Tab-separated table of C-alpha atoms and ligand atoms in Angstrom:
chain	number	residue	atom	x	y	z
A	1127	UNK	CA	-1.411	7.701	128.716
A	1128	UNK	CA	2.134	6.408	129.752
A	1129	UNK	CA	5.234	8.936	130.346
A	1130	UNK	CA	6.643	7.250	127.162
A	1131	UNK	CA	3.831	6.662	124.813
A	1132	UNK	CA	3.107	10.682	125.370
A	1133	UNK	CA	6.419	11.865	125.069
A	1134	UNK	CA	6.292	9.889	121.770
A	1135	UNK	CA	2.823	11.014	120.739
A	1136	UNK	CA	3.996	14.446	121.332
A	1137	UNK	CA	6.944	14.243	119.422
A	1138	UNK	CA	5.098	13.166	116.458
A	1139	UNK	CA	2.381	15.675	116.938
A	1140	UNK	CA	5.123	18.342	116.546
A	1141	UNK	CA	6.686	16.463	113.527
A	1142	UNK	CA	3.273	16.510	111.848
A	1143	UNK	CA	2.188	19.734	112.220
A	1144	UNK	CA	5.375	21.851	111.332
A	1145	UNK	CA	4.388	24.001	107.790
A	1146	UNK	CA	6.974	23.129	105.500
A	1147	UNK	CA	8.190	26.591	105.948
A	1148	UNK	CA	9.365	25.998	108.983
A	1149	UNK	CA	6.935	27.294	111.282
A	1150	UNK	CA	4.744	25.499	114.027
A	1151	UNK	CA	1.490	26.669	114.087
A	1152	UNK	CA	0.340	26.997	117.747
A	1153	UNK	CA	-2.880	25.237	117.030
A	1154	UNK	CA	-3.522	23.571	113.867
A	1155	UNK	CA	-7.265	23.379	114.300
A	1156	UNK	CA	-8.469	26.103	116.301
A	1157	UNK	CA	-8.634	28.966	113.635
A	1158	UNK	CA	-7.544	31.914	116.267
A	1159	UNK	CA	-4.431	30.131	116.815
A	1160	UNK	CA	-3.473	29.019	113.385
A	1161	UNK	CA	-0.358	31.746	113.409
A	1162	UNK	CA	3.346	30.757	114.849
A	1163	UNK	CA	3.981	32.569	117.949
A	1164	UNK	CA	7.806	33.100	118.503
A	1165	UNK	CA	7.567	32.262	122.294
A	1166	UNK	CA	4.990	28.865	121.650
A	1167	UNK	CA	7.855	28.123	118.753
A	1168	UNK	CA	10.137	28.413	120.594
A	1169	UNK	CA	9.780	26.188	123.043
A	1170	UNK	CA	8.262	23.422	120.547
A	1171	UNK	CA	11.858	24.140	118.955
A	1172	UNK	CA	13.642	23.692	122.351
A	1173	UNK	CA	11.919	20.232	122.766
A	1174	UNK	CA	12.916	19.058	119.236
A	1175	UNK	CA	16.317	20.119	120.236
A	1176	UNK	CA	16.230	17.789	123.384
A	1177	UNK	CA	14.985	15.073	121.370
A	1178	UNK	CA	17.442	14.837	118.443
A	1179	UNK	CA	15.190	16.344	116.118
A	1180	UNK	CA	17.596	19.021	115.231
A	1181	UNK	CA	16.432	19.666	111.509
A	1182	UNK	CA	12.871	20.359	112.644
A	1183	UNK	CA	14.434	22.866	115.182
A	1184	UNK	CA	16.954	24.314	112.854
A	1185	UNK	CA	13.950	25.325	110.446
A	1186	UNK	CA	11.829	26.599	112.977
A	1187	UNK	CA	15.289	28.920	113.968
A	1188	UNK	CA	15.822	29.597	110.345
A	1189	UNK	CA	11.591	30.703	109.312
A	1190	UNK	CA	12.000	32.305	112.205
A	1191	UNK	CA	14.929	34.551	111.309
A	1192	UNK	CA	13.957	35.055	108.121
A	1193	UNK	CA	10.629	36.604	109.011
A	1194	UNK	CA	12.700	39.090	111.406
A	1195	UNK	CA	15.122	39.914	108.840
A	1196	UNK	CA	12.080	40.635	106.616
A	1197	UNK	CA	10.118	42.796	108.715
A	1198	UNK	CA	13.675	44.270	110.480
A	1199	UNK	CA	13.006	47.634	109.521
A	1200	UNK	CA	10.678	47.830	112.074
A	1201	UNK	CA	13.163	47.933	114.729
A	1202	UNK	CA	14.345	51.043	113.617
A	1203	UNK	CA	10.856	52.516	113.886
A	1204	UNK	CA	9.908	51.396	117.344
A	1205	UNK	CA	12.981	53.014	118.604
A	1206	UNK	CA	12.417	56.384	116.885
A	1207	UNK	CA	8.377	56.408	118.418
A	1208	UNK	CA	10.084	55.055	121.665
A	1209	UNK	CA	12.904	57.889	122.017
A	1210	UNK	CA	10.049	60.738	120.971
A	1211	UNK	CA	7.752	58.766	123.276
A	1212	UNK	CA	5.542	57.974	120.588
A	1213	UNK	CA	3.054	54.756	121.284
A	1214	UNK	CA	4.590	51.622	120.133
A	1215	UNK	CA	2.018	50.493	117.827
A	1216	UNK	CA	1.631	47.650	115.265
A	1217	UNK	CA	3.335	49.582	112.678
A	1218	UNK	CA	6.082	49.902	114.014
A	1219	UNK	CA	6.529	46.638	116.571
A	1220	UNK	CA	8.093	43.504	115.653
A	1221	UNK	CA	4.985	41.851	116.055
A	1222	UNK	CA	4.350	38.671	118.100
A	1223	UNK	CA	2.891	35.914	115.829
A	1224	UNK	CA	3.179	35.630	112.180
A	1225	UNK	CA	1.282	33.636	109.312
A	1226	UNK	CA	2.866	29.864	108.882
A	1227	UNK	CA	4.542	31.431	105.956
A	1228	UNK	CA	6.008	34.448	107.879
A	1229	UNK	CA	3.497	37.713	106.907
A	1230	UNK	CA	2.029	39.549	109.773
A	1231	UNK	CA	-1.505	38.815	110.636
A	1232	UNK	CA	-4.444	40.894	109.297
A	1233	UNK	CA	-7.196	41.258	112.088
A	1234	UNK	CA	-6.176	43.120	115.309
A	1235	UNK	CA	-4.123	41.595	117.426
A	1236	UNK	CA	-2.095	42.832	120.523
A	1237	UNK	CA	1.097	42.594	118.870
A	1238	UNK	CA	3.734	44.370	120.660
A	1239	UNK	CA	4.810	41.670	123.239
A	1240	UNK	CA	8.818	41.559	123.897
A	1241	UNK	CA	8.836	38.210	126.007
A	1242	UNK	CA	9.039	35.962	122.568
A	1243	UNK	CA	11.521	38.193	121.332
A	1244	UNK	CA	13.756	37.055	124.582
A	1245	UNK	CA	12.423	33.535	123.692
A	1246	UNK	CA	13.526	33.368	120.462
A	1247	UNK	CA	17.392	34.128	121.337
A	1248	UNK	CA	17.573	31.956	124.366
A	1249	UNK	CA	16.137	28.821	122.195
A	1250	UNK	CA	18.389	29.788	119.225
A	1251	UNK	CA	21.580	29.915	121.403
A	1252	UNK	CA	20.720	26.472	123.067
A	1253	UNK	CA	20.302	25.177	119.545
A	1254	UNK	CA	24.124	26.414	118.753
A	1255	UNK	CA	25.339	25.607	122.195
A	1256	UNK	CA	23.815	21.887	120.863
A	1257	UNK	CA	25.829	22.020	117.708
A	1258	UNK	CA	23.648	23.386	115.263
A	1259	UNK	CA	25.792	25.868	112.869
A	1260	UNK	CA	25.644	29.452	113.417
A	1261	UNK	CA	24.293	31.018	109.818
A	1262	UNK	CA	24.213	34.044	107.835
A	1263	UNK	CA	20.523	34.397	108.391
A	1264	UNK	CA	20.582	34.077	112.452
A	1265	UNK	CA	23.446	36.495	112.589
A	1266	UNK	CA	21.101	39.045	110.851
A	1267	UNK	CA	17.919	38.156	112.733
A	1268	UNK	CA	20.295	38.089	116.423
A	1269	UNK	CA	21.455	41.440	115.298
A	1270	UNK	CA	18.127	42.957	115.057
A	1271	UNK	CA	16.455	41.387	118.114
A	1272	UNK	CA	19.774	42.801	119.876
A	1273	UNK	CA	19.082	46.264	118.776
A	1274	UNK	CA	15.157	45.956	119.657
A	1275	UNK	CA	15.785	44.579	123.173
A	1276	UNK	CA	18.598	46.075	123.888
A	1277	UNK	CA	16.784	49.693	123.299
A	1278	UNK	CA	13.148	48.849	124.643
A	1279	UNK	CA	13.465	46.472	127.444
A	1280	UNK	CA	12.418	49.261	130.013
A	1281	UNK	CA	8.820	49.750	127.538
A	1282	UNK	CA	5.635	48.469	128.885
A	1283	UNK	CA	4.390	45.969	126.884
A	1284	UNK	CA	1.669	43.173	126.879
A	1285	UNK	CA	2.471	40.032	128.670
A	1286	UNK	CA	3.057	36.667	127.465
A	1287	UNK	CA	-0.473	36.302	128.096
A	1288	UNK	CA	-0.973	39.170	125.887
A	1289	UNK	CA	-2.679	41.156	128.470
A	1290	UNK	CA	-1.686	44.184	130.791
A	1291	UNK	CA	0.050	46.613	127.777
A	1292	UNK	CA	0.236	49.119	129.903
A	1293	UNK	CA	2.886	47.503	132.417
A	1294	UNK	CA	6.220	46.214	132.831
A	1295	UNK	CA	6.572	42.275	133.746
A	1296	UNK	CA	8.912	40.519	135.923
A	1297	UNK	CA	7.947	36.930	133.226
A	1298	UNK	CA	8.961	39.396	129.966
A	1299	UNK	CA	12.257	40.747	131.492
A	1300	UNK	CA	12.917	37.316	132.828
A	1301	UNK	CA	12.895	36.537	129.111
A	1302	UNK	CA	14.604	39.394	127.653
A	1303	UNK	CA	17.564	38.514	130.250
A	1304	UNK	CA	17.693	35.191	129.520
A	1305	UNK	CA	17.545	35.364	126.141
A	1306	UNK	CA	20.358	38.620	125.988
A	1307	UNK	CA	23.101	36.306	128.931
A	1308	UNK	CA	22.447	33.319	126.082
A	1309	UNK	CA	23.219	34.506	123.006
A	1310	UNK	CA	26.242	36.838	124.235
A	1311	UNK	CA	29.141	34.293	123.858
A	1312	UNK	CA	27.723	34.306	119.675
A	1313	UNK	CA	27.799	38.479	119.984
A	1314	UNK	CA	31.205	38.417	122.223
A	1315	UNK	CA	32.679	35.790	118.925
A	1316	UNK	CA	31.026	38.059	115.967
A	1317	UNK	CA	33.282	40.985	117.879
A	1318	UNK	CA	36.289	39.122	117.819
A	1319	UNK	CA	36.448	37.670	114.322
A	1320	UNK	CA	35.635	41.708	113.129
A	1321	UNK	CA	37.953	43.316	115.511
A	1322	UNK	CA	35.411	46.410	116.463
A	1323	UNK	CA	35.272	47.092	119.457
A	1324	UNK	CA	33.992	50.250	120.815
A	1325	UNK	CA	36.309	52.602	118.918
A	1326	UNK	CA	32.707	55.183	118.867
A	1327	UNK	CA	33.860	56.042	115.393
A	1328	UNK	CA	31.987	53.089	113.777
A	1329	UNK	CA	28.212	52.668	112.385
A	1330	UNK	CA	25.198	51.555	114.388
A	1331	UNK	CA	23.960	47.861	113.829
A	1332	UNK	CA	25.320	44.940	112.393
A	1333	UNK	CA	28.655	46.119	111.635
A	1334	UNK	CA	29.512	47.022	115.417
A	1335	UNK	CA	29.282	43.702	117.059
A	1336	UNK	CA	31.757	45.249	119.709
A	1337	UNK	CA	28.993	47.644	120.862
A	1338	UNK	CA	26.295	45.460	121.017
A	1339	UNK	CA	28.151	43.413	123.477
A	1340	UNK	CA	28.433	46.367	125.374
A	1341	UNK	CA	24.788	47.193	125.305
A	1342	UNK	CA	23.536	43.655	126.338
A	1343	UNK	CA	26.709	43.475	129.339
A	1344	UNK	CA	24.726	47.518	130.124
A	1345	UNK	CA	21.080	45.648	130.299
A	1346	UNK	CA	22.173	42.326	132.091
A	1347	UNK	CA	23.640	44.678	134.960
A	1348	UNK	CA	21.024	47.120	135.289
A	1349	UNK	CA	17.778	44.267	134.199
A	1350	UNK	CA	18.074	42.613	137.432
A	1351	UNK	CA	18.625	45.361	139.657
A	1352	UNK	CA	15.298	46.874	138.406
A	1353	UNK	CA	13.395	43.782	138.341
A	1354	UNK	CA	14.266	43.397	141.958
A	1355	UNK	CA	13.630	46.595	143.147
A	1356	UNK	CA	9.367	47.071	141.218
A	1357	UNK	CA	8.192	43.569	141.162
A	1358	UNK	CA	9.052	42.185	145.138
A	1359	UNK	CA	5.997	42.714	147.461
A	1360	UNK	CA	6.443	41.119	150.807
A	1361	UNK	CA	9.221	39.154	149.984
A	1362	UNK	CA	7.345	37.255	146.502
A	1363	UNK	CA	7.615	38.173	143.326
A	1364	UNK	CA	4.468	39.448	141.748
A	1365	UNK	CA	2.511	39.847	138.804
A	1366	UNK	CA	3.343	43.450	137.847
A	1367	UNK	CA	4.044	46.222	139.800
A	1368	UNK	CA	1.157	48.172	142.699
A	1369	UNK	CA	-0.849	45.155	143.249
A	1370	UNK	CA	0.222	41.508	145.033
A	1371	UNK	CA	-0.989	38.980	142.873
A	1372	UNK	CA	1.159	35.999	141.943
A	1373	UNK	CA	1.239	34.597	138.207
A	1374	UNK	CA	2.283	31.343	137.283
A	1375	UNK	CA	4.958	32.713	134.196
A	1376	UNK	CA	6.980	33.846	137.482
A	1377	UNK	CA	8.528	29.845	137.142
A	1378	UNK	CA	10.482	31.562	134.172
A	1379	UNK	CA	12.644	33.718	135.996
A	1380	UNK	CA	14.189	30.776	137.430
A	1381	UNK	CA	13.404	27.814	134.545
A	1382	UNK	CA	14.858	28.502	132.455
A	1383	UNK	CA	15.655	32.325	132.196
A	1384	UNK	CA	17.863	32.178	135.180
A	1385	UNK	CA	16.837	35.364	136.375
A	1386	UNK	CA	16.509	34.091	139.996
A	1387	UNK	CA	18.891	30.969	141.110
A	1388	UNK	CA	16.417	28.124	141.960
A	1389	UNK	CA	17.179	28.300	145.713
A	1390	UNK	CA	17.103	32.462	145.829
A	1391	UNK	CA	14.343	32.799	149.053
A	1392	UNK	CA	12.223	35.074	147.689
A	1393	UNK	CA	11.508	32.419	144.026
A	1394	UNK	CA	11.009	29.806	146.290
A	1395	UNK	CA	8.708	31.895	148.369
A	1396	UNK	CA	6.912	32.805	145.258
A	1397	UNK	CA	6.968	29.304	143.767
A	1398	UNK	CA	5.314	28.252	147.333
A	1399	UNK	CA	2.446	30.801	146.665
A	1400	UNK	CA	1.699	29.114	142.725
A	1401	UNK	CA	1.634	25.901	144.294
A	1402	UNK	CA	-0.609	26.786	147.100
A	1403	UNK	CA	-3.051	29.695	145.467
A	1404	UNK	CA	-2.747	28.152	141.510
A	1405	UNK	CA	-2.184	24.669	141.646
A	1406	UNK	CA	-5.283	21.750	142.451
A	1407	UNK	CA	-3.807	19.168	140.196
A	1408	UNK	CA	-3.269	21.562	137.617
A	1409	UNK	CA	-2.313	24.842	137.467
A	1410	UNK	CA	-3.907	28.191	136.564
A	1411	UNK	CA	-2.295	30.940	134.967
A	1412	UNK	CA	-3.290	33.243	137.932
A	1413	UNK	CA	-6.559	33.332	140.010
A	1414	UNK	CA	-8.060	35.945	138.326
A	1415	UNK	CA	-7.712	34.945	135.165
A	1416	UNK	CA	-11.202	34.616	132.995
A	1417	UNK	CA	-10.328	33.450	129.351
A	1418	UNK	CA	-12.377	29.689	128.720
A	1419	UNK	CA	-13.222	30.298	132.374
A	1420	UNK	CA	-9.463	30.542	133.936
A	1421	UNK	CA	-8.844	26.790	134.139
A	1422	UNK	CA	-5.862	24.628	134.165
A	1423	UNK	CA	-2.743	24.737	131.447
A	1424	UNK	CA	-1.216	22.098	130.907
A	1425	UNK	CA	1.806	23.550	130.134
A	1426	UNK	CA	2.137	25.318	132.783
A	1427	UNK	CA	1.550	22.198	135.182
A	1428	UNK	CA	4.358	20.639	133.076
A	1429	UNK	CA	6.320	23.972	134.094
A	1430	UNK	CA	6.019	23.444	137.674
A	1431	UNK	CA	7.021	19.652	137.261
A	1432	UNK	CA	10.331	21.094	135.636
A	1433	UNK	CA	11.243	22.761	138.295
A	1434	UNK	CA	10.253	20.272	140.603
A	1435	UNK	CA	12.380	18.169	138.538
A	1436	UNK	CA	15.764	20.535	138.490
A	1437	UNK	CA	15.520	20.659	142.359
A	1438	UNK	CA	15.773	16.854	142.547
A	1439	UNK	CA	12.107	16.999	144.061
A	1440	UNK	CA	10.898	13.507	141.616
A	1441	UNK	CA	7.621	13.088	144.135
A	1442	UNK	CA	5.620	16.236	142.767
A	1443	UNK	CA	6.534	16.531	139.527
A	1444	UNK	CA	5.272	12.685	139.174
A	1445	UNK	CA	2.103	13.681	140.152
A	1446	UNK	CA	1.741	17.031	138.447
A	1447	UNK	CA	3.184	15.114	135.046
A	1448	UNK	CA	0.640	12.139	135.788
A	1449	UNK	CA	-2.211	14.722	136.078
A	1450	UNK	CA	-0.849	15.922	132.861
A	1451	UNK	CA	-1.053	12.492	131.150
A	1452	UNK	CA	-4.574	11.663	132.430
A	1453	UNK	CA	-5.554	14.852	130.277
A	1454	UNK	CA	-4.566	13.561	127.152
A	1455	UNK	CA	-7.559	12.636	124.570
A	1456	UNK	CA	-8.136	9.575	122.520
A	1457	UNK	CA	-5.800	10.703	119.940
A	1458	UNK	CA	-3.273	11.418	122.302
A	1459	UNK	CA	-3.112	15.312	122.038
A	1460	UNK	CA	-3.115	17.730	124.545
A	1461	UNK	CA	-5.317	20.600	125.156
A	1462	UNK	CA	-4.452	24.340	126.172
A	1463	UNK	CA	-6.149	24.262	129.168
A	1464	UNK	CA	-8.936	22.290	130.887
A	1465	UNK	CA	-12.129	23.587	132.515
A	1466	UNK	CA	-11.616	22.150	135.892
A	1467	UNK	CA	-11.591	24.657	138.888
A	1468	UNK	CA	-12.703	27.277	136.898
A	1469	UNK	CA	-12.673	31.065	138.047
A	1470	UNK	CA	-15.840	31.701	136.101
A	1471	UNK	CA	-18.397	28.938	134.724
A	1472	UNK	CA	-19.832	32.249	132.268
A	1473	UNK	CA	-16.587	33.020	130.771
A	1474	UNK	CA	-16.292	29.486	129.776
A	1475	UNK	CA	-19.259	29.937	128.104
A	1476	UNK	CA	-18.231	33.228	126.581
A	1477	UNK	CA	-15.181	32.119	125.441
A	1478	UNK	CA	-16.688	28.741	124.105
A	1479	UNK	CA	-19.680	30.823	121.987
A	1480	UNK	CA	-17.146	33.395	121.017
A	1481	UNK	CA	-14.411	31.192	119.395
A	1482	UNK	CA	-15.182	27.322	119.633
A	1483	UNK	CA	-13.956	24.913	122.064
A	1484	UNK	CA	-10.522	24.846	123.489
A	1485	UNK	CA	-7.678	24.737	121.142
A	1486	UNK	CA	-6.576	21.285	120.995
A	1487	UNK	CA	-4.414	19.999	120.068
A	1488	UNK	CA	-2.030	22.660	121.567
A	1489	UNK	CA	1.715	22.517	120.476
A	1490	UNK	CA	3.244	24.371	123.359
A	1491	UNK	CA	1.682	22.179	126.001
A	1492	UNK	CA	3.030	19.023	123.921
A	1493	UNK	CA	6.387	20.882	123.931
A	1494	UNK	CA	5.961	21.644	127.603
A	1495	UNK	CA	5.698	18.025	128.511
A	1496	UNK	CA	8.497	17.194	126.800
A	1497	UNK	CA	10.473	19.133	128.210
A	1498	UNK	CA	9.651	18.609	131.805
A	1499	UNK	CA	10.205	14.798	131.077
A	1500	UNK	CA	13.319	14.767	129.311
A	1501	UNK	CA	14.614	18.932	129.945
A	1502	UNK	CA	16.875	17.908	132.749
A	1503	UNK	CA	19.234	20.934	131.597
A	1504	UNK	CA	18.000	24.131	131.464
B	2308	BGC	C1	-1.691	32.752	125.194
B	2308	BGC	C2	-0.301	32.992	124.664
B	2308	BGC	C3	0.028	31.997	123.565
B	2308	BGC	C4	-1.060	31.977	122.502
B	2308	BGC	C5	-0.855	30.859	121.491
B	2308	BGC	C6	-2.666	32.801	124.038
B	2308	BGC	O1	-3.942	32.580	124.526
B	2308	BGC	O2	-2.032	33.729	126.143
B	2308	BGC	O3	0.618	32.833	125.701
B	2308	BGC	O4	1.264	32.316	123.003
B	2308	BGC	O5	-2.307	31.787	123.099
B	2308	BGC	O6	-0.725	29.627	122.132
């Protein structure tokens, strides 16, 4: 398909397939993925944004908050098992993906992921920064996802793969600091219209915007600093911490998290390494990787291309965008991933047996696409 006909298609398929709640279900037709994840969301949200669809994205931003709101007194329970050093568990996590019409999901599920919590502020702030009016509902939801990150960023948690819970991520902090610098001008305003600053005297939460400010300022010092100091091997960025592999989510400490400047040395090093080790038209989400085999994302191909794109480098992202557009079916939808290159023929077949083909349409690869197309701010 043509750049244009896609980026229309896909705008469409995310028009038709929002729940009138709100929500954006990550893959209407493959049953394991019929939940709204707040990081695939999120990004679907972001594109509408960059489109002009700013209704679908403000109710996407306002399901979204509401479902925090509603399950907010979890935040005050993951804390308490954090500080005693109590497992975070799905009790007492904000959990990752929610039913279209915002309850928690029944069968297990590794929920306790903090990258889409990061996400979720960073796309909500871009969505005011774009005009969209700062309500009662996200000042709630902003104040809990504040107090969460703010007070477990340092937790190991699973990875926006939702693998790995027992480990930090450079991808996951990437997002948490991304999300925390974003919204901070809206926390930074809520302290000035209320006049509380950090007088100590007042109580914890959403009446003391003044010390939340002070907490996210504390964590966007000391985030980087740590980042840089477990997750560099040999001058790359890797994976997680005691072993050397590279992972494609690394592209989000520098698009669009702004961890990393897109020139630092050691992201272009690392971006060097995806393209060489993870890319062959498409890209993997690290060599490893086994689910439906370990083949190519589109989204992630449409990743790289966005970078390419931000560094004024039009020649590759072409092609990875045009390998991107070759991929689309008959009906002009895009797939999670493809089985080309795969790591492992028998976990294709695994996976396939197991849960069905691969989910497809999927909305975060149509939201991926548009992005890298028309995303030329970050
Ligand atoms: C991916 C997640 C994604 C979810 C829904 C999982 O397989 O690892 O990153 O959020 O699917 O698309």
């Amino acid at each position: 398909m043509k750049t244009i006909q896609l980026c229309n298609r896909s705008i469409d398929v995310l028009k038709a397939y929002q729940a009138p709640t709100g929500a954006f279900p990550a893959a209407p037709d493959y049953p394991p993925y019929n939940y709204v994840w707040l990081r695939d969301g999120t990004f679907i949200a972001r594109a509408l944004d960059l489109v002009g669809e700013r209704e679908g994205a403000a109710a996407f931003y306002r399901f979204a908050s509401r479902t925090i709101v509603a399950h907010g007194f979890k935040v005050e329970r993951a804390l308490a098992a954090a500080a005693c050093g109590r497992p975070i568990d799905d009790g007492s996590c904000l959990h990752t993906r929610y039913t279209l019409s915002g309850e928690e999901g029944r069968e297990p599920w590794g929920n306790f992921q903090l990258d889409g919590y990061g996400t979720f502020l960073w796309g909500l702030a871009a969505h005011l920064q774009a005009g969209g009016p700062w309500e009662d509902i996200y000042r709630r939801a902003v104040d809990l996802v504040v107090r969460y990150l703010t007070g477990l960023w340092q937790h190991p948690c699973l990875d926006c793969w939702e693998e790995y819970g027992d480990y930090r991520h450079p991808s996951t902090l990437a997002a948490i600091y991304g999300g925390l610098k974003a919204i901070l001008p809206w926390l930074e305003d809520e302290s000035r219209k209320t006049g509380f600053h950090d007088a100590g005297g007042e109580p914890e939460g959403e009446q003391n915007p003044g010390r939340m400010v002070l907490k996210v300022d504390d964590v966007l010092e000391r985030l980087p600093e740590l980042a840089r100091s477990e997750f560099i091997r040999d001058g790359n960025w890797v994976k997680f911490a005691g072993q050397d592999a590279v992972d494609a989510n690394l592209l989000w400490l520098g698009v669009p998290f702004g961890l990393c400047s897109l020139d630092d040395p050691v992201f272009t090093a690392t971006v060097a390494r995806i393209a060489t080790e993870l890319c062959s038209g498409g890209v993997k989400r690290y060599a490893a990787d086994t689910y439906y085999g370990g083949g190519q994302w589109l989204l992630l191909t449409a990743w790289l291309a966005w970078y390419y794109r931000l560094r004024g480098e039009e020649a590759p992202a072409r092609e990875l965008l045009a390998w991107v557009e070759d991929r689309a079916d008959n009906n002009g939808f895009l797939p999670e991933q493809v089985p080309e290159n795969l790591t492992s023929e028998a976990h294709y077949h695994y996976w396939l047996e197991r849960w069905g083909p691969i989910a497809n349409p999927l909305l975060w690869s149509h939201a991926m696409y548009i992005i890298s197309v028309r995303g030329m701010e970050v």
